[in-house]
Short mmCIF file of C-alpha atoms in Angstrom, two decimals:
data_model
loop_
_atom_site.label_atom_id
_atom_site.label_comp_id
_atom_site.label_asym_id
_atom_site.label_seq_id
_atom_site.Cartn_x
_atom_site.Cartn_y
_atom_site.Cartn_z
CA GLU S 1 0.15 0.01 -0.13
CA ASP S 2 1.27 3.39 -0.88
CA LYS S 3 2.01 5.67 2.09
CA VAL S 4 3.69 8.88 3.00
CA VAL S 5 4.88 9.32 6.73
CA GLN S 6 6.02 12.70 8.26
CA SER S 7 7.78 13.27 11.28
CA PRO S 8 7.55 14.75 13.94
CA LEU S 9 3.77 15.17 14.07
CA SER S 10 4.21 18.32 16.07
CA LEU S 11 6.90 20.69 16.93
CA VAL S 12 7.24 23.63 19.20
CA VAL S 13 10.20 25.92 18.69
CA HIS S 14 11.12 29.65 19.59
CA GLU S 15 11.59 32.45 17.07
CA GLY S 16 14.91 32.32 15.42
CA ASP S 17 15.27 28.51 15.60
CA THR S 18 15.97 26.41 12.74
CA VAL S 19 13.65 23.34 12.01
CA THR S 20 13.85 20.17 9.73
CA LEU S 21 10.65 18.45 8.82
CA ASN S 22 10.84 14.96 7.56
CA CYS S 23 8.83 13.02 4.85
CA SER S 24 9.46 9.56 3.96
CA TYR S 25 7.38 7.58 1.37
CA GLU S 26 6.70 4.25 -0.12
CA VAL S 27 4.82 5.07 -3.43
CA THR S 28 4.69 3.14 -6.50
CA ASN S 29 5.37 4.93 -9.76
CA PHE S 30 6.69 7.90 -8.03
CA ARG S 31 6.64 11.22 -10.08
CA SER S 32 7.07 14.06 -7.65
CA LEU S 33 7.07 15.16 -3.98
CA LEU S 34 5.32 18.36 -3.03
CA TRP S 35 5.35 20.33 0.17
CA TYR S 36 2.36 22.57 1.27
CA LYS S 37 1.84 24.85 4.08
CA GLN S 38 -1.72 24.74 5.68
CA GLU S 39 -2.73 27.58 8.02
CA LYS S 40 -6.26 28.08 8.79
CA LYS S 41 -7.75 27.38 5.23
CA ALA S 42 -6.52 25.85 2.16
CA PRO S 43 -3.01 24.20 1.66
CA THR S 44 -0.83 26.53 -0.25
CA PHE S 45 1.88 25.08 -2.50
CA LEU S 46 5.46 25.60 -1.44
CA PHE S 47 7.88 23.21 -3.46
CA MET S 48 7.79 20.40 -5.88
CA LEU S 49 10.60 18.05 -6.10
CA THR S 50 11.31 15.52 -8.89
CA SER S 51 15.24 14.90 -8.91
CA SER S 52 17.41 13.75 -6.16
CA GLY S 53 19.97 16.06 -4.66
CA ILE S 54 18.77 19.42 -6.09
CA GLU S 55 17.85 21.79 -3.38
CA LYS S 56 14.80 24.09 -3.85
CA LYS S 57 14.90 27.39 -2.04
CA SER S 58 12.57 30.04 -1.20
CA GLY S 59 13.63 32.68 1.24
CA ARG S 60 14.02 31.00 4.50
CA LEU S 61 12.45 27.70 3.36
CA SER S 62 14.36 25.13 1.57
CA SER S 63 13.92 21.37 0.46
CA ILE S 64 15.70 18.49 -0.89
CA LEU S 65 14.63 15.09 -2.12
CA ASP S 66 16.50 11.63 -1.87
CA LYS S 67 14.93 9.15 -4.15
CA LYS S 68 17.37 6.35 -3.22
CA GLU S 69 16.41 6.47 0.42
CA LEU S 70 12.85 7.76 -0.38
CA PHE S 71 12.71 10.90 1.84
CA SER S 72 12.57 14.57 1.79
CA ILE S 73 13.35 17.24 4.30
CA LEU S 74 11.96 20.81 4.51
CA ASN S 75 14.27 23.20 6.30
CA ILE S 76 13.07 26.45 7.81
CA THR S 77 15.65 28.72 9.26
CA ALA S 78 15.28 31.69 11.47
CA THR S 79 11.76 30.81 12.19
CA GLN S 80 8.96 33.47 12.88
CA THR S 81 5.57 33.18 14.34
CA GLY S 82 4.09 33.30 10.86
CA ASP S 83 5.62 30.11 10.12
CA SER S 84 3.19 28.43 12.36
CA ALA S 85 1.10 26.04 10.46
CA ILE S 86 0.65 22.40 9.40
CA TYR S 87 3.22 21.33 6.73
CA LEU S 88 1.93 18.71 4.39
CA CYS S 89 4.11 16.31 2.31
CA ALA S 90 2.33 14.78 -0.65
CA VAL S 91 3.65 12.30 -3.32
CA GLY S 92 2.47 12.10 -6.82
CA GLY S 93 2.44 8.52 -7.97
CA GLY S 94 0.64 5.44 -7.04
CA GLY S 95 -1.82 3.57 -9.06
CA SER S 96 -3.75 6.62 -10.21
CA GLN S 97 -2.06 8.85 -12.69
CA GLY S 98 -3.54 12.06 -11.12
CA ASN S 99 -3.34 11.20 -7.56
CA LEU S 100 -1.28 12.97 -4.73
CA ILE S 101 -0.92 10.84 -1.59
CA PHE S 102 -0.75 13.01 1.49
CA GLY S 103 0.96 12.54 4.69
CA LYS S 104 -0.70 13.37 7.96
CA GLY S 105 1.34 16.74 8.34
CA THR S 106 3.61 18.19 10.86
CA LYS S 107 2.18 20.88 13.05
CA LEU S 108 4.60 23.47 13.62
CA SER S 109 4.23 26.12 16.41
CA VAL S 110 6.69 29.02 16.69
CA LYS S 111 6.66 30.84 20.00
CA PRO S 112 7.55 34.51 20.12
CA ASP D 1 -6.17 35.77 -10.73
CA ALA D 2 -8.94 34.03 -9.18
CA GLY D 3 -8.00 30.66 -7.23
CA VAL D 4 -10.26 27.64 -6.68
CA ILE D 5 -13.63 28.89 -5.40
CA GLN D 6 -15.63 26.77 -3.17
CA SER D 7 -19.20 27.20 -1.69
CA PRO D 8 -20.47 27.15 0.89
CA ARG D 9 -17.87 27.92 3.32
CA HIS D 10 -19.62 26.30 6.28
CA GLU D 11 -22.62 24.00 6.29
CA VAL D 12 -24.41 22.55 9.21
CA THR D 13 -27.28 20.19 8.70
CA GLU D 14 -29.10 17.33 10.23
CA MET D 15 -28.35 13.77 9.44
CA GLY D 16 -30.34 12.26 6.59
CA GLN D 17 -30.37 15.61 4.69
CA GLU D 18 -28.97 15.96 1.22
CA VAL D 19 -25.69 18.07 1.09
CA THR D 20 -24.26 19.78 -2.09
CA LEU D 21 -20.89 21.30 -2.16
CA ARG D 22 -19.75 23.24 -5.15
CA CYS D 23 -16.39 24.05 -6.66
CA LYS D 24 -15.08 26.38 -9.48
CA PRO D 25 -11.63 25.55 -10.70
CA ILE D 26 -8.84 27.77 -11.85
CA SER D 27 -9.67 28.66 -15.52
CA GLY D 28 -7.75 26.43 -17.96
CA HIS D 29 -6.98 23.78 -15.45
CA ASP D 30 -7.83 20.29 -16.80
CA TYR D 31 -7.86 18.41 -13.70
CA LEU D 32 -10.25 18.74 -10.69
CA PHE D 33 -9.85 16.78 -7.23
CA TRP D 34 -12.16 16.48 -4.29
CA TYR D 35 -10.63 15.79 -0.97
CA ARG D 36 -11.90 15.33 2.63
CA GLN D 37 -9.82 16.19 5.53
CA THR D 38 -10.32 14.95 9.13
CA MET D 39 -8.05 14.82 12.18
CA MET D 40 -7.85 11.04 12.09
CA ARG D 41 -7.18 10.33 8.54
CA GLY D 42 -5.71 13.52 7.25
CA LEU D 43 -6.43 14.63 3.62
CA GLU D 44 -7.90 11.96 1.45
CA LEU D 45 -8.70 11.90 -2.21
CA LEU D 46 -12.18 11.23 -2.93
CA ILE D 47 -12.45 11.58 -6.69
CA TYR D 48 -10.87 13.42 -9.63
CA PHE D 49 -11.72 14.60 -13.10
CA ASN D 50 -9.65 15.19 -16.11
CA ASN D 51 -11.57 17.30 -18.85
CA ASN D 52 -14.77 16.81 -17.00
CA VAL D 53 -14.63 13.16 -17.04
CA PRO D 54 -14.25 11.19 -13.82
CA ILE D 55 -11.04 9.23 -13.70
CA ASP D 56 -10.79 7.58 -10.40
CA ASP D 57 -13.47 7.48 -7.87
CA SER D 58 -12.03 4.79 -5.78
CA GLY D 59 -11.81 7.17 -2.82
CA MET D 60 -15.39 7.83 -2.55
CA PRO D 61 -16.50 6.16 0.59
CA GLU D 62 -19.74 4.77 -0.41
CA ASP D 63 -22.86 5.16 -2.64
CA ARG D 64 -24.07 8.15 -0.48
CA PHE D 65 -21.33 10.20 -2.25
CA SER D 66 -21.61 11.39 -5.81
CA ALA D 67 -19.74 13.92 -7.88
CA LYS D 68 -20.31 15.55 -11.14
CA MET D 69 -18.56 17.97 -13.36
CA PRO D 70 -21.07 19.21 -16.12
CA ASN D 71 -18.49 21.65 -17.64
CA ALA D 72 -14.99 23.07 -17.15
CA SER D 73 -15.86 25.55 -14.64
CA PHE D 74 -18.39 23.82 -12.13
CA SER D 75 -18.20 20.68 -10.16
CA THR D 76 -20.38 19.51 -7.21
CA LEU D 77 -19.98 16.87 -4.49
CA LYS D 78 -23.25 15.48 -3.19
CA ILE D 79 -23.86 13.57 -0.06
CA GLN D 80 -27.24 11.79 0.26
CA PRO D 81 -28.41 10.99 2.84
CA SER D 82 -25.69 12.66 5.09
CA GLU D 83 -24.42 11.01 8.39
CA PRO D 84 -22.57 12.37 11.39
CA ARG D 85 -19.37 10.74 10.36
CA ASP D 86 -19.33 12.74 7.07
CA SER D 87 -18.39 15.81 9.05
CA ALA D 88 -15.08 17.08 7.95
CA VAL D 89 -13.50 19.91 5.77
CA TYR D 90 -14.05 19.13 2.02
CA PHE D 91 -11.45 20.60 -0.28
CA CYS D 92 -11.53 21.01 -4.19
CA ALA D 93 -8.29 21.50 -5.94
CA SER D 94 -7.38 22.02 -9.64
CA SER D 95 -4.24 21.71 -11.72
CA LEU D 96 -3.06 22.42 -15.09
CA THR D 97 -2.05 18.87 -15.72
CA PHE D 98 -1.28 16.00 -13.54
CA ARG D 99 2.35 15.43 -14.53
CA ASN D 100 4.67 17.43 -12.29
CA GLN D 101 2.14 20.28 -11.66
CA PRO D 102 0.97 21.33 -8.30
CA GLN D 103 -2.44 21.27 -7.19
CA HIS D 104 -4.17 24.52 -6.02
CA PHE D 105 -6.63 24.21 -3.39
CA GLY D 106 -9.85 26.00 -2.43
CA ASP D 107 -10.53 27.37 0.99
CA GLY D 108 -12.78 24.36 1.70
CA THR D 109 -16.22 23.71 3.03
CA ARG D 110 -16.50 22.79 6.82
CA LEU D 111 -19.26 20.42 7.01
CA SER D 112 -20.92 19.43 10.25
CA ILE D 113 -23.66 16.82 10.21
CA LEU D 114 -25.65 16.91 13.47
#
């Protein structure tokens, strides 16, 4: 069965800390791995990764994929209270061509 | 640019009633997805469409759930009859293609069945 596992499930840090969120997967016909940030409403797209070892970066956020070990990490440096959210990892693949398989998410709380 | 638009934002109804959720995808997007999110199970894909045609409905929990996409700019998810265990946030998402294109989500409909 295809699955995506995120860790930790929740995390509390203080402003200025650096955090690393983990996503491991076992998905047939892997196409891509995506990271989303979900605050109170819709998940918003952060990154899409398709190739191993190539870091994607946007401001204080960065992510990298390891297709050999089947995992990805999302790093956030110099965290701010506005980074508080649930971070979702999703993998495109599986038996259905259009499908994204989501992990349960990591809830990040950044304290002032 | 307008994103994915869902309505209503909140719905509270009694069990047994019919519920209809609506979605307008981003113009030009060929794929439309319906998801359900709960604390226990996270985000689960219910069904998705390509060019208005249902491609995979294996995630639809049972026959009480149905979805249609009569045209490229509108889709509905219907639950009839509704049950308390259907309470969840229902998201609609759309994407330009499926291959290596992100899905863009609407703000969701928070459904409560009493």
